[in-house]
Coordinates of C-alpha atoms and ligand atoms in Angstrom, one line a residue:
K1 CA 191.6 218.9 145.3
A2 CA 192.5 222.3 146.9
V3 CA 190.0 224.7 148.5
C4 CA 190.5 228.0 150.2
V5 CA 189.1 229.1 153.6
T6 CA 189.4 232.8 154.5
G7 CA 189.6 233.8 158.2
A8 CA 190.5 230.2 159.1
S9 CA 191.3 230.9 162.8
G10 CA 187.7 231.9 163.5
Y11 CA 185.0 229.9 165.3
I12 CA 183.1 228.7 162.3
A13 CA 186.1 228.5 160.0
S14 CA 188.0 226.3 162.3
W15 CA 185.2 223.7 162.2
L16 CA 185.0 224.1 158.5
V17 CA 188.8 223.5 158.1
K18 CA 188.5 220.4 160.3
L19 CA 185.6 219.0 158.2
L20 CA 187.3 219.8 154.9
L21 CA 190.6 218.0 156.0
Q22 CA 188.5 215.1 157.2
R23 CA 186.9 214.9 153.7
G24 CA 190.4 214.7 152.1
Y25 CA 190.7 218.2 150.7
T26 CA 193.9 220.2 150.7
V27 CA 193.1 223.4 152.5
K28 CA 194.7 226.8 151.7
A29 CA 193.8 228.8 154.8
S30 CA 194.1 232.6 155.2
V31 CA 194.9 234.0 158.7
R32 CA 195.9 237.5 159.7
D33 CA 198.8 236.5 161.9
P34 CA 200.3 233.1 161.2
N35 CA 202.8 233.7 164.0
D36 CA 200.2 234.0 166.7
P37 CA 199.9 230.6 168.4
K38 CA 196.4 231.4 169.6
K39 CA 195.3 231.8 166.0
V40 CA 197.0 228.8 164.4
E41 CA 197.9 226.1 167.0
H42 CA 194.4 224.5 167.0
L43 CA 194.4 224.4 163.2
L44 CA 197.9 222.8 163.0
A45 CA 196.7 220.1 165.5
L46 CA 193.8 219.0 163.3
D47 CA 193.9 215.5 161.7
G48 CA 195.4 215.8 158.2
A49 CA 196.8 219.3 158.8
K50 CA 200.4 218.2 158.7
D51 CA 200.0 217.0 155.1
R52 CA 197.2 219.1 153.7
L53 CA 196.8 222.4 155.5
R54 CA 198.8 225.4 154.2
L55 CA 198.6 228.7 156.0
F56 CA 198.8 232.1 154.3
K57 CA 198.8 235.6 155.6
A58 CA 196.1 237.9 154.2
D59 CA 194.1 240.9 155.3
L60 CA 190.6 241.8 154.0
L61 CA 191.6 245.4 153.4
E62 CA 194.7 244.6 151.4
E63 CA 193.8 244.3 147.7
G64 CA 195.3 241.3 146.0
S65 CA 196.3 239.7 149.3
F66 CA 194.0 236.7 148.5
D67 CA 195.3 236.1 144.9
P68 CA 198.0 233.5 145.8
I69 CA 195.6 231.7 148.2
V70 CA 192.7 231.4 145.8
E71 CA 194.9 230.5 142.9
G72 CA 194.5 226.8 142.1
C73 CA 191.5 226.2 144.3
V74 CA 188.3 224.7 143.1
G75 CA 186.3 226.1 146.0
V76 CA 186.6 229.3 148.0
F77 CA 184.9 229.5 151.4
H78 CA 184.8 233.2 152.4
T79 CA 184.1 233.3 156.1
A80 CA 186.4 236.2 157.2
S81 CA 184.5 239.2 158.5
P82 CA 184.6 241.1 161.8
F83 CA 181.8 240.1 164.2
Y84 CA 181.6 242.5 167.2
H85 CA 178.8 244.5 168.7
D86 CA 180.9 246.9 170.7
V87 CA 182.4 249.2 168.1
R88 CA 183.5 252.9 168.1
D89 CA 183.9 253.4 164.4
P90 CA 181.5 251.1 162.5
Q91 CA 182.7 252.2 159.1
A92 CA 186.4 251.3 159.8
E93 CA 185.8 248.4 162.2
L94 CA 182.9 246.6 160.4
L95 CA 181.6 248.0 157.2
D96 CA 184.9 248.4 155.3
P97 CA 186.4 245.0 156.1
A98 CA 183.1 243.3 155.4
L99 CA 182.3 245.0 152.2
K100 CA 185.7 245.8 150.7
G101 CA 187.0 242.5 152.0
T102 CA 184.3 240.4 150.3
L103 CA 184.9 242.3 147.0
N104 CA 188.7 241.7 147.4
V105 CA 188.2 238.0 147.8
L106 CA 185.7 237.8 144.9
K107 CA 188.1 239.8 142.7
S108 CA 190.8 237.2 143.4
C109 CA 188.2 234.5 142.5
S110 CA 187.4 236.2 139.2
K111 CA 191.1 236.1 138.3
A112 CA 191.6 232.4 139.1
Q113 CA 190.4 230.0 136.4
S114 CA 190.3 227.1 138.8
V115 CA 187.4 228.3 141.0
K116 CA 184.1 226.4 140.4
R117 CA 182.1 227.8 143.3
V118 CA 182.3 230.3 146.1
V119 CA 180.6 229.7 149.4
L120 CA 180.1 233.0 151.2
T121 CA 179.3 233.0 154.9
S122 CA 176.6 235.6 155.2
S123 CA 174.2 235.7 158.1
M124 CA 170.5 235.7 159.2
V125 CA 171.1 239.4 160.0
A126 CA 171.3 239.9 156.2
V127 CA 167.9 238.2 155.9
A128 CA 165.6 239.0 158.8
F129 CA 165.8 242.8 159.2
T130 CA 163.5 244.1 156.5
G131 CA 161.6 246.3 158.9
Q132 CA 158.6 243.9 158.9
P133 CA 157.7 243.1 162.5
L134 CA 158.9 239.7 163.6
T135 CA 155.8 238.3 165.2
V136 CA 154.7 234.8 166.1
D137 CA 152.9 234.1 162.8
V138 CA 155.9 235.2 160.7
V139 CA 158.0 232.6 158.8
V140 CA 161.3 234.2 157.5
D141 CA 162.8 232.5 154.5
E142 CA 165.5 233.0 151.9
N143 CA 163.4 235.5 149.9
W144 CA 163.8 238.1 152.7
F145 CA 166.7 240.5 152.4
S146 CA 167.5 242.9 155.2
D147 CA 167.1 246.6 154.5
P148 CA 170.3 248.6 154.9
E149 CA 168.3 251.7 155.9
F150 CA 166.5 249.8 158.6
C151 CA 169.8 248.5 159.9
R152 CA 171.3 252.0 159.8
K153 CA 168.3 253.7 161.6
T154 CA 168.4 251.1 164.4
N155 CA 172.2 251.2 164.7
M156 CA 172.6 247.5 163.9
W157 CA 176.1 248.0 162.4
Y158 CA 177.1 244.4 162.3
A159 CA 173.8 243.6 160.5
L160 CA 174.4 246.4 158.1
S161 CA 178.0 245.2 157.4
K162 CA 176.7 241.7 156.5
T163 CA 173.7 243.0 154.4
L164 CA 175.9 245.4 152.4
A165 CA 178.6 242.7 151.9
E166 CA 176.1 240.0 150.7
D167 CA 174.2 242.4 148.4
A168 CA 177.5 243.6 146.8
A169 CA 178.7 240.0 146.4
W170 CA 175.5 239.0 144.5
K171 CA 175.9 242.0 142.2
F172 CA 179.6 241.2 141.6
V173 CA 179.2 237.5 140.9
K174 CA 176.3 238.2 138.5
E175 CA 178.5 240.6 136.6
K176 CA 181.5 238.3 136.5
G177 CA 179.6 235.0 136.0
I178 CA 181.0 233.5 139.3
N179 CA 179.0 230.6 140.8
M180 CA 178.2 231.5 144.4
V181 CA 176.0 230.2 147.2
T182 CA 175.5 231.9 150.6
I183 CA 175.1 230.3 154.0
N184 CA 173.1 232.5 156.3
P185 CA 173.3 231.1 159.9
G186 CA 171.6 232.4 163.0
L187 CA 173.5 232.8 166.2
V188 CA 176.1 230.1 166.1
I189 CA 176.7 228.1 169.3
G190 CA 178.3 224.7 170.1
P191 CA 181.8 223.6 170.9
L192 CA 184.8 225.8 170.3
L193 CA 188.0 224.6 168.6
Q194 CA 189.9 227.9 169.1
P195 CA 191.2 228.8 172.6
T196 CA 189.5 232.3 172.8
L197 CA 185.9 233.4 173.2
N198 CA 184.1 234.6 170.0
T199 CA 181.1 236.9 170.0
S200 CA 178.3 234.3 169.5
A201 CA 179.6 231.8 172.1
A202 CA 180.0 234.9 174.4
A203 CA 176.2 235.3 174.4
I204 CA 176.0 232.0 176.3
A205 CA 179.2 232.5 178.4
N206 CA 177.7 235.8 179.7
L207 CA 174.6 234.0 181.0
V208 CA 176.6 231.3 182.7
N209 CA 179.1 233.8 184.1
G210 CA 176.6 235.5 186.4
A211 CA 174.8 238.0 184.3
Q212 CA 172.1 239.7 186.5
T213 CA 169.5 239.8 183.7
F214 CA 168.8 238.2 180.3
P215 CA 168.0 240.3 177.2
N216 CA 164.4 240.7 176.2
A217 CA 165.0 239.3 172.7
S218 CA 164.5 236.2 170.7
T219 CA 167.4 234.9 168.8
R220 CA 167.9 232.4 166.0
L221 CA 170.2 229.5 167.1
V222 CA 172.2 226.9 165.2
N223 CA 175.1 224.5 166.0
V224 CA 178.5 225.3 164.6
K225 CA 178.9 221.7 163.4
D226 CA 175.7 222.1 161.3
V227 CA 177.0 225.4 159.9
A228 CA 180.3 223.8 158.8
D229 CA 178.4 220.8 157.3
A230 CA 176.1 223.2 155.4
H231 CA 179.1 225.0 153.9
V232 CA 180.5 221.7 152.6
L233 CA 177.2 220.3 151.4
A234 CA 176.5 223.5 149.5
F235 CA 179.9 223.3 147.9
E236 CA 179.7 219.7 146.9
N237 CA 176.0 219.5 145.7
P238 CA 176.0 220.6 142.1
S239 CA 172.4 221.7 142.3
A240 CA 172.8 223.9 145.3
S241 CA 172.1 227.6 144.5
G242 CA 171.2 230.9 146.1
R243 CA 171.0 231.4 149.8
Y244 CA 170.5 229.0 152.7
C245 CA 169.0 230.1 156.0
L246 CA 170.4 228.0 158.9
V247 CA 168.4 228.1 162.1
E248 CA 167.5 225.2 164.3
R249 CA 165.2 227.2 166.6
V250 CA 164.2 230.8 167.3
A251 CA 164.2 231.1 171.1
H252 CA 163.7 233.9 173.6
Y253 CA 166.6 234.3 176.1
S254 CA 164.2 233.3 178.9
E255 CA 163.8 229.9 177.1
I256 CA 167.6 229.6 176.7
V257 CA 168.0 230.3 180.5
R258 CA 165.3 227.7 181.2
I259 CA 167.1 225.0 179.2
L260 CA 170.4 225.9 180.9
R261 CA 168.8 225.7 184.3
E262 CA 167.5 222.2 183.5
L263 CA 170.9 221.1 182.3
Y264 CA 172.8 222.7 185.1
P265 CA 170.6 223.1 188.2
S266 CA 173.4 224.3 190.4
L267 CA 174.3 227.2 188.1
Q268 CA 173.5 230.8 189.1
L269 CA 171.6 232.0 186.1
P270 CA 169.8 235.3 185.6
E271 CA 166.2 235.2 186.9
K272 CA 165.0 238.5 185.4
C273 CA 164.7 240.1 182.0
T274 CA 166.5 243.4 181.3
D275 CA 163.1 245.2 181.1
D276 CA 159.5 244.9 182.2
K277 CA 158.0 245.0 178.7
P278 CA 156.1 242.0 177.2
L279 CA 158.6 239.3 176.1
A280 CA 159.7 239.7 172.5
P281 CA 157.9 237.1 170.4
S282 CA 159.5 234.2 168.8
Y283 CA 158.9 233.6 165.1
Q284 CA 159.9 230.9 162.6
V285 CA 162.7 230.6 160.1
S286 CA 162.0 228.1 157.2
K287 CA 164.1 225.0 157.3
D288 CA 163.0 223.7 153.9
K289 CA 165.9 224.9 151.8
A290 CA 168.7 223.8 154.3
R291 CA 167.0 220.4 154.6
S292 CA 167.1 220.1 150.8
L293 CA 170.9 220.0 151.2
G294 CA 170.5 216.9 153.5
L295 CA 171.1 218.8 156.7
D296 CA 169.6 217.4 159.9
Y297 CA 169.8 219.9 162.7
I298 CA 171.3 219.2 166.2
P299 CA 168.6 220.2 168.7
L300 CA 169.1 223.4 170.8
E301 CA 169.3 221.5 174.1
Q302 CA 172.3 219.5 172.8
S303 CA 173.9 222.6 171.3
L304 CA 173.6 224.5 174.6
K305 CA 175.1 221.5 176.5
E306 CA 178.0 221.3 174.0
T307 CA 178.6 225.0 174.3
V308 CA 178.8 225.0 178.1
E309 CA 180.9 221.9 178.3
S310 CA 183.4 223.4 175.8
L311 CA 183.5 226.7 177.6
K312 CA 184.2 224.9 180.9
E313 CA 186.9 222.8 179.3
K314 CA 188.7 225.8 177.9
G315 CA 188.3 227.8 181.2
L316 CA 186.2 230.4 179.5
V317 CA 183.4 230.3 182.2
K318 CA 183.5 230.3 186.0
F319 CA 182.0 227.1 187.2
Ligands
NDP401 P1 185.2 234.9 164.5 O1 185.4 236.2 165.2 O2 185.6 233.7 165.3 O3 186.0 234.9 163.1 C1 186.0 236.0 162.3 C2 187.2 235.8 161.4 O4 187.3 236.9 160.5 C3 188.5 235.7 162.1 O5 189.3 234.7 161.6 C4 189.2 237.1 161.9 O6 190.6 237.0 161.9 C5 188.7 237.4 160.5 N1 188.8 238.8 160.2 C6 188.2 239.8 160.8 N2 188.7 241.0 160.3 C7 189.6 240.6 159.3 C8 190.4 241.4 158.5 N3 190.4 242.7 158.4 N4 191.3 240.7 157.6 C9 191.3 239.3 157.6 N5 190.5 238.6 158.5 C10 189.7 239.2 159.3 O7 183.7 234.8 164.1 P2 182.8 233.7 163.5 O8 183.5 232.4 163.2 O9 181.6 233.7 164.4 O10 182.3 234.3 162.1 C11 182.8 233.9 160.9 C12 181.8 234.3 159.8 O11 180.5 233.9 160.1 C13 181.7 235.9 159.7 O12 181.5 236.2 158.3 C14 180.4 236.2 160.5 O13 179.8 237.3 160.0 C15 179.6 234.9 160.1 N6 178.5 234.6 161.0 C16 178.7 234.3 162.3 C17 177.7 234.0 163.1 C18 177.9 233.6 164.6 O14 176.9 233.6 165.3 N7 179.1 233.3 165.0 C19 176.3 234.0 162.6 C20 176.2 234.3 161.2 C21 177.2 234.6 160.5 P3 191.4 237.1 163.2 O15 191.3 235.7 163.8 O16 192.8 237.4 162.8 O17 190.8 238.1 164.1

């Protein structure tokens, strides 16, 4: 059985490709540059890749470029989307590829008779930013949907890109009768398969690499292996439907630093917060729906250890 993974070189997608190959699927994987060893060598080295991994070149902004990849696949995992915070032109760098790219991939799916289900990698940033204050007593769940206006007003361009893309995807699949589920992970950490640093692992690398202060923010964390697992479970379980929030724990950066200090007492970690305001509260994200898939989360302490060990091994942190 063949499945498609878009943006296969990425952090989450690399784990997803690994898992799909392990489970016996043939994987048709899209990458932007199949000739860049940094983007493909780690994929080609995976168990089963020699026989069952096929790489294709495709760009989110090129209409029709996903047609030959999606063709013949029973499942399509659409993970490709730019994830950066430091952008000059949010429209061109984030919003267009996220939104137009998602619709391009879904258009290819609507043409292919073979596709039984699409699994879209959305995000908790398309869930949690409704404008409602995120205080200690709040439990965020799949019924929340971020408000594009709130994202725009607060300059959360990446969140806006994911919110607009997921919203447009639901409208498109409803109109075309495509079966889709979305996976909405929090900040993804855990071991890297790719050789380069991605945005979410960089949040931990920055703390380890001698940041003077830690952000006054709470963040929603989950292990990349659980994220890959959830994608496959949501594809394989016939009764899976709708959205799945994936968060093992909401933690303030002060808590993350505390755990890192316990794990690595000799590390120089930031002692102070970026500001003197009261610490941003931590809230809850419901685990019920993800657990209904059979997911059992890896605890934050282990995820942080795996992240640091992997960053060390790849020479991405000074130690
Ligand atoms: P990466 O940056 O590692 O991967 C992003 C992927 O998207 C890369 O393969 C990249 O290709 C591809 N991509 C970006 N722009 C284009 C384009 N114009 N055409 C084709 N491909 C493109 O990030 P992650 O693995 O972290 O993210 C994967 C998905 O998960 C994204 O949809 C992201 O929004 C979502 N997500 C990530 C979270 C996290 O904390 N990491 C949390 C929640 C959701 P290339 O390698 O060529 O640059």
